[in-house]
GROMACS .gro file of C-alpha atoms in nm:
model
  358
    1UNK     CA    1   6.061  -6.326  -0.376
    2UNK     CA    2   5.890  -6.288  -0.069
    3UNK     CA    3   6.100  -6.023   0.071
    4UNK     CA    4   6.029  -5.834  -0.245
    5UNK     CA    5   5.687  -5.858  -0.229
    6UNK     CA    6   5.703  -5.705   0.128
    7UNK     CA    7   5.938  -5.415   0.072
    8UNK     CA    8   5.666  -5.343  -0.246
    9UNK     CA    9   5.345  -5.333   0.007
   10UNK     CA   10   5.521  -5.181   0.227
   11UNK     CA   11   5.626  -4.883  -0.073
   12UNK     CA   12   5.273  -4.883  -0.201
   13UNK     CA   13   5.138  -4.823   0.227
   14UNK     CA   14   5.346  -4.536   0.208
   15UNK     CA   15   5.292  -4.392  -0.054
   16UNK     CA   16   4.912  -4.448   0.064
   17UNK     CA   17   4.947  -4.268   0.350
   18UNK     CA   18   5.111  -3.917   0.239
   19UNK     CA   19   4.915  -3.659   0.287
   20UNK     CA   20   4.857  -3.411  -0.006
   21UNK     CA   21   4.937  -3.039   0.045
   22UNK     CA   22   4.878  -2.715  -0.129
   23UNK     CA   23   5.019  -2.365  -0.092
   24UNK     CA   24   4.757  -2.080  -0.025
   25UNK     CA   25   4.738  -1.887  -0.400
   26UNK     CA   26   4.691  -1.539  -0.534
   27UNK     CA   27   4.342  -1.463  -0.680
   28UNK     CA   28   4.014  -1.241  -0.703
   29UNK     CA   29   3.767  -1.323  -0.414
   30UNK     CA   30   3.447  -1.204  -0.379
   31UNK     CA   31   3.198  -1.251  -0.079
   32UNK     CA   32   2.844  -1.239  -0.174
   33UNK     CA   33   2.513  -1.312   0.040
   34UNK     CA   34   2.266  -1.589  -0.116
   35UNK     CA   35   1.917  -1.507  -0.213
   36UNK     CA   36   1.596  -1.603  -0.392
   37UNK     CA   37   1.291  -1.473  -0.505
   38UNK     CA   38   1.026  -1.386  -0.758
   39UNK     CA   39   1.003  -1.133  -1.010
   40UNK     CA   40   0.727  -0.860  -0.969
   41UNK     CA   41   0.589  -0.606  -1.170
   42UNK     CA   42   0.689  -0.216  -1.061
   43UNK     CA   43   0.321  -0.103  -0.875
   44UNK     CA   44   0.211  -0.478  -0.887
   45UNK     CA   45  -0.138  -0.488  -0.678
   46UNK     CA   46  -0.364  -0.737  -0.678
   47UNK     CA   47  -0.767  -0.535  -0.689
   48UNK     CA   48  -1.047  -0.510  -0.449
   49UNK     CA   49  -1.389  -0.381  -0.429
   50UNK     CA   50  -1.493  -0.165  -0.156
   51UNK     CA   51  -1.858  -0.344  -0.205
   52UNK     CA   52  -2.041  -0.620  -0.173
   53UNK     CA   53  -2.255  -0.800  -0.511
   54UNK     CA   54  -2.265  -0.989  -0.790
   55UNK     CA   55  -1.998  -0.919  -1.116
   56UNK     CA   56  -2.203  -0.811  -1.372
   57UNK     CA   57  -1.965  -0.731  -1.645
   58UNK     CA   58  -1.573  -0.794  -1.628
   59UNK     CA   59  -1.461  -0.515  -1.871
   60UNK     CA   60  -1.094  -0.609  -1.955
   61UNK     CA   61  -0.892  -0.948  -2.009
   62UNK     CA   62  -0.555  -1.070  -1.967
   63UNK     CA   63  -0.297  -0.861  -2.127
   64UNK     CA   64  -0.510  -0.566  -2.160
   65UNK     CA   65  -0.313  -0.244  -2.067
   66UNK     CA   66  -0.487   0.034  -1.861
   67UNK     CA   67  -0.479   0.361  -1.749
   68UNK     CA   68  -0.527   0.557  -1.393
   69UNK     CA   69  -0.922   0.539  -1.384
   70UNK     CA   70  -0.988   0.266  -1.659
   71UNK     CA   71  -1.301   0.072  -1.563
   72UNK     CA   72  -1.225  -0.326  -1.514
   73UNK     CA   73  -1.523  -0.482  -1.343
   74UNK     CA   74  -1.921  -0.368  -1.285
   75UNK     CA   75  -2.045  -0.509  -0.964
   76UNK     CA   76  -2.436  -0.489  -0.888
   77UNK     CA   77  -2.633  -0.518  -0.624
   78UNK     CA   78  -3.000  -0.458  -0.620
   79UNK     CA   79  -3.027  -0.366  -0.246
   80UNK     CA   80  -2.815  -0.085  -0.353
   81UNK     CA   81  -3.007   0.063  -0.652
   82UNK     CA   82  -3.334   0.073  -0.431
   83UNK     CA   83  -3.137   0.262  -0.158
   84UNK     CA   84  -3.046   0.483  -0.462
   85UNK     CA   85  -3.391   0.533  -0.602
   86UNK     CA   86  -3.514   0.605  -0.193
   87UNK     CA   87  -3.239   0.895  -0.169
   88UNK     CA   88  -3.329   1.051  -0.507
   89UNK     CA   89  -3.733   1.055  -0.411
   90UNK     CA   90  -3.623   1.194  -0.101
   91UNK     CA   91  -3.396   1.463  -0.255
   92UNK     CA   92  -3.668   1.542  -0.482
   93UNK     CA   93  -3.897   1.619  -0.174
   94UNK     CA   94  -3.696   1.821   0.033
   95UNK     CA   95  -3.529   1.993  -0.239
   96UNK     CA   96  -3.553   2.367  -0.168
   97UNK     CA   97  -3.686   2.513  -0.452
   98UNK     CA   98  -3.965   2.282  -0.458
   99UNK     CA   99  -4.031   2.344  -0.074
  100UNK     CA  100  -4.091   2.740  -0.192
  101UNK     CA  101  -4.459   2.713  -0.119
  102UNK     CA  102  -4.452   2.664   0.249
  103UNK     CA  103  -4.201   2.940   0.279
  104UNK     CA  104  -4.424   3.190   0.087
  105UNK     CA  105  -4.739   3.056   0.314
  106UNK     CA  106  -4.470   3.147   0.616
  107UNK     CA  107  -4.414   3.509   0.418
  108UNK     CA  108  -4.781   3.581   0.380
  109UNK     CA  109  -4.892   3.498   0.732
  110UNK     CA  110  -4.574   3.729   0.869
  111UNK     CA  111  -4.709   4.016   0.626
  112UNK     CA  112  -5.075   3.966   0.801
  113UNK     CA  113  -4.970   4.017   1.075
  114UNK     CA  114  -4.748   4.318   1.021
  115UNK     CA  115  -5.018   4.480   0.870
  116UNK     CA  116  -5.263   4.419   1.156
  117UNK     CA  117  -4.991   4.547   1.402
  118UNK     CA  118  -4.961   4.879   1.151
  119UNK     CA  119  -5.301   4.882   1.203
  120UNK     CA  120  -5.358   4.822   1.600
  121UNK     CA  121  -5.036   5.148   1.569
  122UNK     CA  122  -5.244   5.365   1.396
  123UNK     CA  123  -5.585   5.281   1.595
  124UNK     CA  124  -5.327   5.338   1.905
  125UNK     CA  125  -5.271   5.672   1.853
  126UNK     CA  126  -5.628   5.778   1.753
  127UNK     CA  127  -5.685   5.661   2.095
  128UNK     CA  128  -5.396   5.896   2.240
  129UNK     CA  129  -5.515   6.197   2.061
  130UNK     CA  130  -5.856   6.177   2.181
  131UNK     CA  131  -5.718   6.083   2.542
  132UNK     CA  132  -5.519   6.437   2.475
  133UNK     CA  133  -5.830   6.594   2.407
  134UNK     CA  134  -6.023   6.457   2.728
  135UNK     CA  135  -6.216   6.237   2.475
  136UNK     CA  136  -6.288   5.866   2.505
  137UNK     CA  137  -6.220   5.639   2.865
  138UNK     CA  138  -5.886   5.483   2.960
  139UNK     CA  139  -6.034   5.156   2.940
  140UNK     CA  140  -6.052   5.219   2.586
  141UNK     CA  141  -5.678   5.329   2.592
  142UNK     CA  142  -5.560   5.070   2.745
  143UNK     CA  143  -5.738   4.824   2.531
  144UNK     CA  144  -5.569   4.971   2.190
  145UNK     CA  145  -5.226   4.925   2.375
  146UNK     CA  146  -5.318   4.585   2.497
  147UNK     CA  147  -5.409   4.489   2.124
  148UNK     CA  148  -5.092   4.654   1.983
  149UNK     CA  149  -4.851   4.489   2.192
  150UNK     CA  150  -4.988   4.155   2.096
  151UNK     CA  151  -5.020   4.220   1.754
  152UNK     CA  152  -4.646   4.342   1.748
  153UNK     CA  153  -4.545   4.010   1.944
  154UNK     CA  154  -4.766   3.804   1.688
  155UNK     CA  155  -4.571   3.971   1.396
  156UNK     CA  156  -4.238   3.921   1.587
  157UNK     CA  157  -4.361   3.540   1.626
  158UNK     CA  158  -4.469   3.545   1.276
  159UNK     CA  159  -4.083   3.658   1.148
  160UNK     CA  160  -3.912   3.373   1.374
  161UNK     CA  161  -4.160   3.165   1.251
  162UNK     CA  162  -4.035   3.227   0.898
  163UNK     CA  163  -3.667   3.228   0.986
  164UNK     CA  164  -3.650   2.890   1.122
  165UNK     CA  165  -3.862   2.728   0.846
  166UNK     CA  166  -3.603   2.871   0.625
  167UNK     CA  167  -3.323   2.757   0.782
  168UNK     CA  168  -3.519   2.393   0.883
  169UNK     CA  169  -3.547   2.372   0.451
  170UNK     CA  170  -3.212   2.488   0.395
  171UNK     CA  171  -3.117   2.205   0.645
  172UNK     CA  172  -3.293   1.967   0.510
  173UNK     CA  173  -3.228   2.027   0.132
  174UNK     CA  174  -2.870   2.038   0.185
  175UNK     CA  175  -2.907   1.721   0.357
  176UNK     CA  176  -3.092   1.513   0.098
  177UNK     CA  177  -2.822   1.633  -0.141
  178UNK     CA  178  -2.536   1.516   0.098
  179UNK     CA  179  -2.716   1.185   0.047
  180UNK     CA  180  -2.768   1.179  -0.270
  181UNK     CA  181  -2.356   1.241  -0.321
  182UNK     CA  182  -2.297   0.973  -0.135
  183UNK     CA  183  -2.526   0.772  -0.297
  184UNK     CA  184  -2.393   0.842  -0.652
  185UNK     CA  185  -2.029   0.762  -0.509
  186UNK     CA  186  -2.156   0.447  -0.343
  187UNK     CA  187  -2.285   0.320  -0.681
  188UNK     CA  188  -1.975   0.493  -0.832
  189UNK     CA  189  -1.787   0.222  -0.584
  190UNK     CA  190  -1.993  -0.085  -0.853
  191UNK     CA  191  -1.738   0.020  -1.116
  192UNK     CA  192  -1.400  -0.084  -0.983
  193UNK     CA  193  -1.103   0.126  -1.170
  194UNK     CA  194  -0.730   0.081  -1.221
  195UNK     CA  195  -0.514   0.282  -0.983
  196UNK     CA  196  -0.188   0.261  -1.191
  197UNK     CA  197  -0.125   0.310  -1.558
  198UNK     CA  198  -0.027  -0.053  -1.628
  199UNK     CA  199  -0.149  -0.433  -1.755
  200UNK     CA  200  -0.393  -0.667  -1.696
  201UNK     CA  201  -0.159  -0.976  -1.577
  202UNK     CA  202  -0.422  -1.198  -1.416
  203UNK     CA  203  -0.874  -1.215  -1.355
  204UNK     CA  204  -0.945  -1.407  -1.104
  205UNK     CA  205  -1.301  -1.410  -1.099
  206UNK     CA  206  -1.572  -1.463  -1.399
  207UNK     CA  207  -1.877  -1.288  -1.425
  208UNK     CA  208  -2.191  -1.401  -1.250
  209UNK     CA  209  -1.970  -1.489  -0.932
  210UNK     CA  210  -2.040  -1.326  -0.567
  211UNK     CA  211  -1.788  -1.018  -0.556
  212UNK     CA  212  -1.636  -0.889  -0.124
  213UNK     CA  213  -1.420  -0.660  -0.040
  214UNK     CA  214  -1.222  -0.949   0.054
  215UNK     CA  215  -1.253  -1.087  -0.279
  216UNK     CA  216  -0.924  -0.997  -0.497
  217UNK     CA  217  -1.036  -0.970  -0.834
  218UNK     CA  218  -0.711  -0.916  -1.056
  219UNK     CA  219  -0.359  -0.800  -1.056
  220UNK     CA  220  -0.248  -0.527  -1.207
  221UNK     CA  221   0.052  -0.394  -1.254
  222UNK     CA  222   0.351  -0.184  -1.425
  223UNK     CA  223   0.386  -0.312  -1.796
  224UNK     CA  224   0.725  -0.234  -1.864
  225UNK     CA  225   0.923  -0.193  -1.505
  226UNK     CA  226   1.017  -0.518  -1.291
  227UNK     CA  227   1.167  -0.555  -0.957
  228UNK     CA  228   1.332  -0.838  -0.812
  229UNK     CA  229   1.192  -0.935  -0.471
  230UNK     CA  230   1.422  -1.129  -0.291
  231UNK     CA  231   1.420  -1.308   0.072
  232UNK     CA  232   1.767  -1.271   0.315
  233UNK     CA  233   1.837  -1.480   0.636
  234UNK     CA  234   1.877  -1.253   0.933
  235UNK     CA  235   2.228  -1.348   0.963
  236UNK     CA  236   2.324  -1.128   0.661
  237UNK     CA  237   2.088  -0.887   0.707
  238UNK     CA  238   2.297  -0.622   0.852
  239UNK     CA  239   2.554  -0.686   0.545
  240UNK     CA  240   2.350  -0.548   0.248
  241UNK     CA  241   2.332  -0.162   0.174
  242UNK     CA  242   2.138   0.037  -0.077
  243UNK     CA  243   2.351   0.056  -0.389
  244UNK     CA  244   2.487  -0.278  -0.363
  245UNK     CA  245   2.535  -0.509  -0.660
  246UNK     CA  246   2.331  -0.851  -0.746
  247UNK     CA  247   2.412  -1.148  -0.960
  248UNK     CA  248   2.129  -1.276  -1.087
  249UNK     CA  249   2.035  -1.600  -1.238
  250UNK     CA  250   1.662  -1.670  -1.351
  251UNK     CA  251   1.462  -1.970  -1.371
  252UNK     CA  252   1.363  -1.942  -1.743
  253UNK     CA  253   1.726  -1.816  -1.843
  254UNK     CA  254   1.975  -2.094  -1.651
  255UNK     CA  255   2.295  -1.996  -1.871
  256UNK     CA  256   2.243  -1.605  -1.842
  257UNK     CA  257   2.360  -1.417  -1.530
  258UNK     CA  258   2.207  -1.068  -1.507
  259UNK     CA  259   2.317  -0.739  -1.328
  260UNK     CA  260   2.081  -0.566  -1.037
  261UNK     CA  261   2.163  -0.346  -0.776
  262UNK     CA  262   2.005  -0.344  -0.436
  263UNK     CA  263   1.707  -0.054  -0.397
  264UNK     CA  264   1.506  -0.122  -0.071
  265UNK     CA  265   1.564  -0.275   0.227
  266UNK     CA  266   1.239  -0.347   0.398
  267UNK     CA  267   1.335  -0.310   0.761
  268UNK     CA  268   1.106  -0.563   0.964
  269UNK     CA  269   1.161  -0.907   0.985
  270UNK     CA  270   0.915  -1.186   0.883
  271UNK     CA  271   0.870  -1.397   1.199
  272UNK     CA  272   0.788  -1.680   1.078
  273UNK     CA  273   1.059  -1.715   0.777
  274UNK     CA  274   1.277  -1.526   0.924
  275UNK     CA  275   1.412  -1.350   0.679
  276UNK     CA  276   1.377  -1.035   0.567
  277UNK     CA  277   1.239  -0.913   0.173
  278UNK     CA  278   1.497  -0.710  -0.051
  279UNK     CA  279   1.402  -0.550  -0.399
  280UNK     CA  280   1.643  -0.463  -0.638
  281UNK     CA  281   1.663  -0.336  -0.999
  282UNK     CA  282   1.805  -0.501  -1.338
  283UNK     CA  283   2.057  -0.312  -1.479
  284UNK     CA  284   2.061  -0.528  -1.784
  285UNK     CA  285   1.761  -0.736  -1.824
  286UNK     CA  286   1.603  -0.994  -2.014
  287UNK     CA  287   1.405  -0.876  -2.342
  288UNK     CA  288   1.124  -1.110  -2.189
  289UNK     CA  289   1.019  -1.107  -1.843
  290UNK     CA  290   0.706  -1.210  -1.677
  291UNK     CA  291   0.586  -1.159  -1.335
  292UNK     CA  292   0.634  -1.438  -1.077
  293UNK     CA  293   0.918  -1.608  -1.242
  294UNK     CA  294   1.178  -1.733  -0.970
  295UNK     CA  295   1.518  -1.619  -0.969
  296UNK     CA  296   1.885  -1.718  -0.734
  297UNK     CA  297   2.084  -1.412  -0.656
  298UNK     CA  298   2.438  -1.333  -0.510
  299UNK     CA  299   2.459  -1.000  -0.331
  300UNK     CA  300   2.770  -0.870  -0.368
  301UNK     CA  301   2.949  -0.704  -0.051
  302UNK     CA  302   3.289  -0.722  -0.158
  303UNK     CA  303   3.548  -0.804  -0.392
  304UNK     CA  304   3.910  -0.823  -0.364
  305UNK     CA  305   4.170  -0.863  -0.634
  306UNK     CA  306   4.515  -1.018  -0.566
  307UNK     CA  307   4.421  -1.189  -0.218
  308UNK     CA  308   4.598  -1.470  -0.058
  309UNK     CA  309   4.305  -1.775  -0.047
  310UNK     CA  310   4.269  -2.126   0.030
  311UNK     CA  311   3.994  -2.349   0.026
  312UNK     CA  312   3.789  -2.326   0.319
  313UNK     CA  313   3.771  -2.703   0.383
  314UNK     CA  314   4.151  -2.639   0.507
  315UNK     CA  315   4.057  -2.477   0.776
  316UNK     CA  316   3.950  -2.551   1.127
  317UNK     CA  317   3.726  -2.390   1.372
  318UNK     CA  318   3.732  -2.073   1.136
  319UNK     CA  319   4.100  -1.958   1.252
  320UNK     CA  320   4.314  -2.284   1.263
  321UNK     CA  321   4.544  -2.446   0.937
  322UNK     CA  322   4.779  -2.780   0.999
  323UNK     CA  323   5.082  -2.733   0.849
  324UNK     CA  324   5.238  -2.980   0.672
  325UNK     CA  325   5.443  -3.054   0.935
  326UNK     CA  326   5.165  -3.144   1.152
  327UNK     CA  327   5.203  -2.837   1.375
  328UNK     CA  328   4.840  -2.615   1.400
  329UNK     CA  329   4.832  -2.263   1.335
  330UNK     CA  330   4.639  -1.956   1.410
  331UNK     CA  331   4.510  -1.710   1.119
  332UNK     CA  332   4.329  -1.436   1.035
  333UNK     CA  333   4.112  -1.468   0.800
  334UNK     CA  334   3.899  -1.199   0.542
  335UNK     CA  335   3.679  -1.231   0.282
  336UNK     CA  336   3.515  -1.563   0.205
  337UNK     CA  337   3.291  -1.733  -0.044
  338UNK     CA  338   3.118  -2.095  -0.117
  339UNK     CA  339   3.480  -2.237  -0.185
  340UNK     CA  340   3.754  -2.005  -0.081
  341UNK     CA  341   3.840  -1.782   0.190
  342UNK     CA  342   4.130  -1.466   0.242
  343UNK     CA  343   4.382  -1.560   0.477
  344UNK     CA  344   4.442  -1.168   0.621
  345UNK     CA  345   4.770  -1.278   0.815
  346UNK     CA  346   4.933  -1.594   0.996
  347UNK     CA  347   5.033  -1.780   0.644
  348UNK     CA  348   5.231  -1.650   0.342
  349UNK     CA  349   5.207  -1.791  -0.014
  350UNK     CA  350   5.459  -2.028   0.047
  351UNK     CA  351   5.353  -2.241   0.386
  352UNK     CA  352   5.221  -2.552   0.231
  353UNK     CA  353   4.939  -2.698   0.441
  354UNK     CA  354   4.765  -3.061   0.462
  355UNK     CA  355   4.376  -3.135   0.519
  356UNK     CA  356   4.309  -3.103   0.920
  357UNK     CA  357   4.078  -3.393   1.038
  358UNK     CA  358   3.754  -3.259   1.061
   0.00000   0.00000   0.00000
């Protein structure tokens, strides 16, 4: 009996200690990069004023859709309408039509005084044709030449006079109504307007509150259009190309993959993730989608059909099986995923292989 016993334990130790072996096996592989992300809205942007004051009216809600110029929120600021009043008064006042007076004044005296140098002319020569005629002194000559030359500089004085308060109201009335444009698209800056056709998707401010232009009051974005925003480890950065196509599972739809396809590659890393963002496109995409739901994707880079694979636990320091002999052996190896990896040469379908200690 006790002989027995022993040969059995020693049977059952055996059989213990063989080592179980597979054969590398023909299938589909396909090597795909991991990602995640959040769904966005096409155009998404969250909105800023370019002012400072209080939200007076918030013009839209949630859900709302809008177009390219659609009012959302009216900010005021009293500081602003007095500045506004100030620039009209002062438009008003150096506006050029009403300014007309002091340029007709400016006329008038420049007409006086033409007409007293036609004058001081005329008395001129009188003077010269009695002087011909050996009548009257040349003191009195020289005094009618004396008063005609500074009635013709007066008048010439009068004229320049003229031209540059014409040009100084010009100047002045153009520049009141420079200010007054920018004061009607300063206050035109209180009514904050969509950029993008779109929806209302979030307000994040209620009226009465203090409005920045670091504030952000709402996003807005495409109503219809979604991208998938994705973040990729800079290892397998340099593996994804426009074009490319993405497996994509969704938070709110667990048993549903849906089809993408890579679109932009933003080409600077993040420091301090470092990773780099990817969008992509649906292809076919859920009748329901919101922004900001999260999502796990597969980037595809390649499939192959008909490969020679084994499990990737098999393998040792990426290029080493042990044979079921015991002997180690070099490979090549290909395309890989979670599980699985191509065995490019070194085995054939055949070689049957045990576990290697890891």
């Amino acid at each position: 009996m006790k002989a027995t016993s022993i040969a059995f334990l020693i049977f059952i130790v055996n059989c213990n200690n063989k080592q179980e072996t597979i054969k590398p096996t023909k299938q589909t592989i396909t090597e795909s990069v991991y990602a995640s992300g959040i769904i966005k809205s096409q155009n998404q942007y969250k909105v800023f004023s370019t002012v400072s004051g209080i939200l007076q009216k918030v013009l839209v809600t949630e859900n709302d859709e809008v177009k390219i110029g659609s009012p959302l929120f009216s900010i005021v600021n009293e500081s602003q309408k007095l500045v506004e009043k100030n620039v009209i008064l002062a438009s008003d006042y150096n506006g050029f039509t009403i300014n007309q007076g002091k340029l007709k004044d400016a006329q008038a005296l420049a007409d006086l005084a033409k007409q007293k140098m036609s004058n001081d002319e005329l008395m001129l020569n009188r003077q010269l044709n009695l002087w011909n005629q050996e009548i009257g002194s040349k003191v009195e000559l020289e005094q009618r030449k004396l008063a005609f030359e500074s009635s013709q500089t007066s008048y010439q004085s009068a004229l320049q006079k003229y031209d540059d308060l014409k040009k100084s109201l010009n100047f002045v009335a153009q520049q009141a109504q420079n200010n007054l444009s920018i004061s009607y698209k300063n206050s035109n800056d209180y009514i904050v307007k969509s950029s993008i056709n779109g929806k209302i998707y979030q307000i994040n401010i209620n009226k009465g509150e203090m409005v920045s232009p670091q504030t952000p009051l709402a996003i807005v974005g495409d109503k219809n259009v979604y991208i998938l925003e994705m973040q990729v480890d800079e290892y397998s950065i340099v593996s994804i190309k426009k074009g490319m196509k993405v497996l994509v599972v969704l938070n709110s739809y667990k048993d549903s993959v849906f089809n993408a396809i890579v679109t932009k590659i933003n080409p600077i890393m993040n420091a301090q993730s470092k990773t780099f963002t990817i969008e992509a496109t649906f292809t076919n995409s859920p009748s329901i989608l919101y922004p900001s739901i999260s999502f796990e994707a597969n980037i595809v880079i390649e499939t192959k059909q008909n490969a020679l694979l084994i499990p990737r636990n098999y393998l040792l320091n990426d290029s080493v099986v042990m044979l079921k002999s015991g002997k180690q052996k070099i490979i090549k190896t290909g395309l890989k995923d979670f599980q699985m990896i191509e065995i490019i040469s070194g085995l054939n379908k055949d070689d049957e292989l045990i576990l290697p200690k890891q």
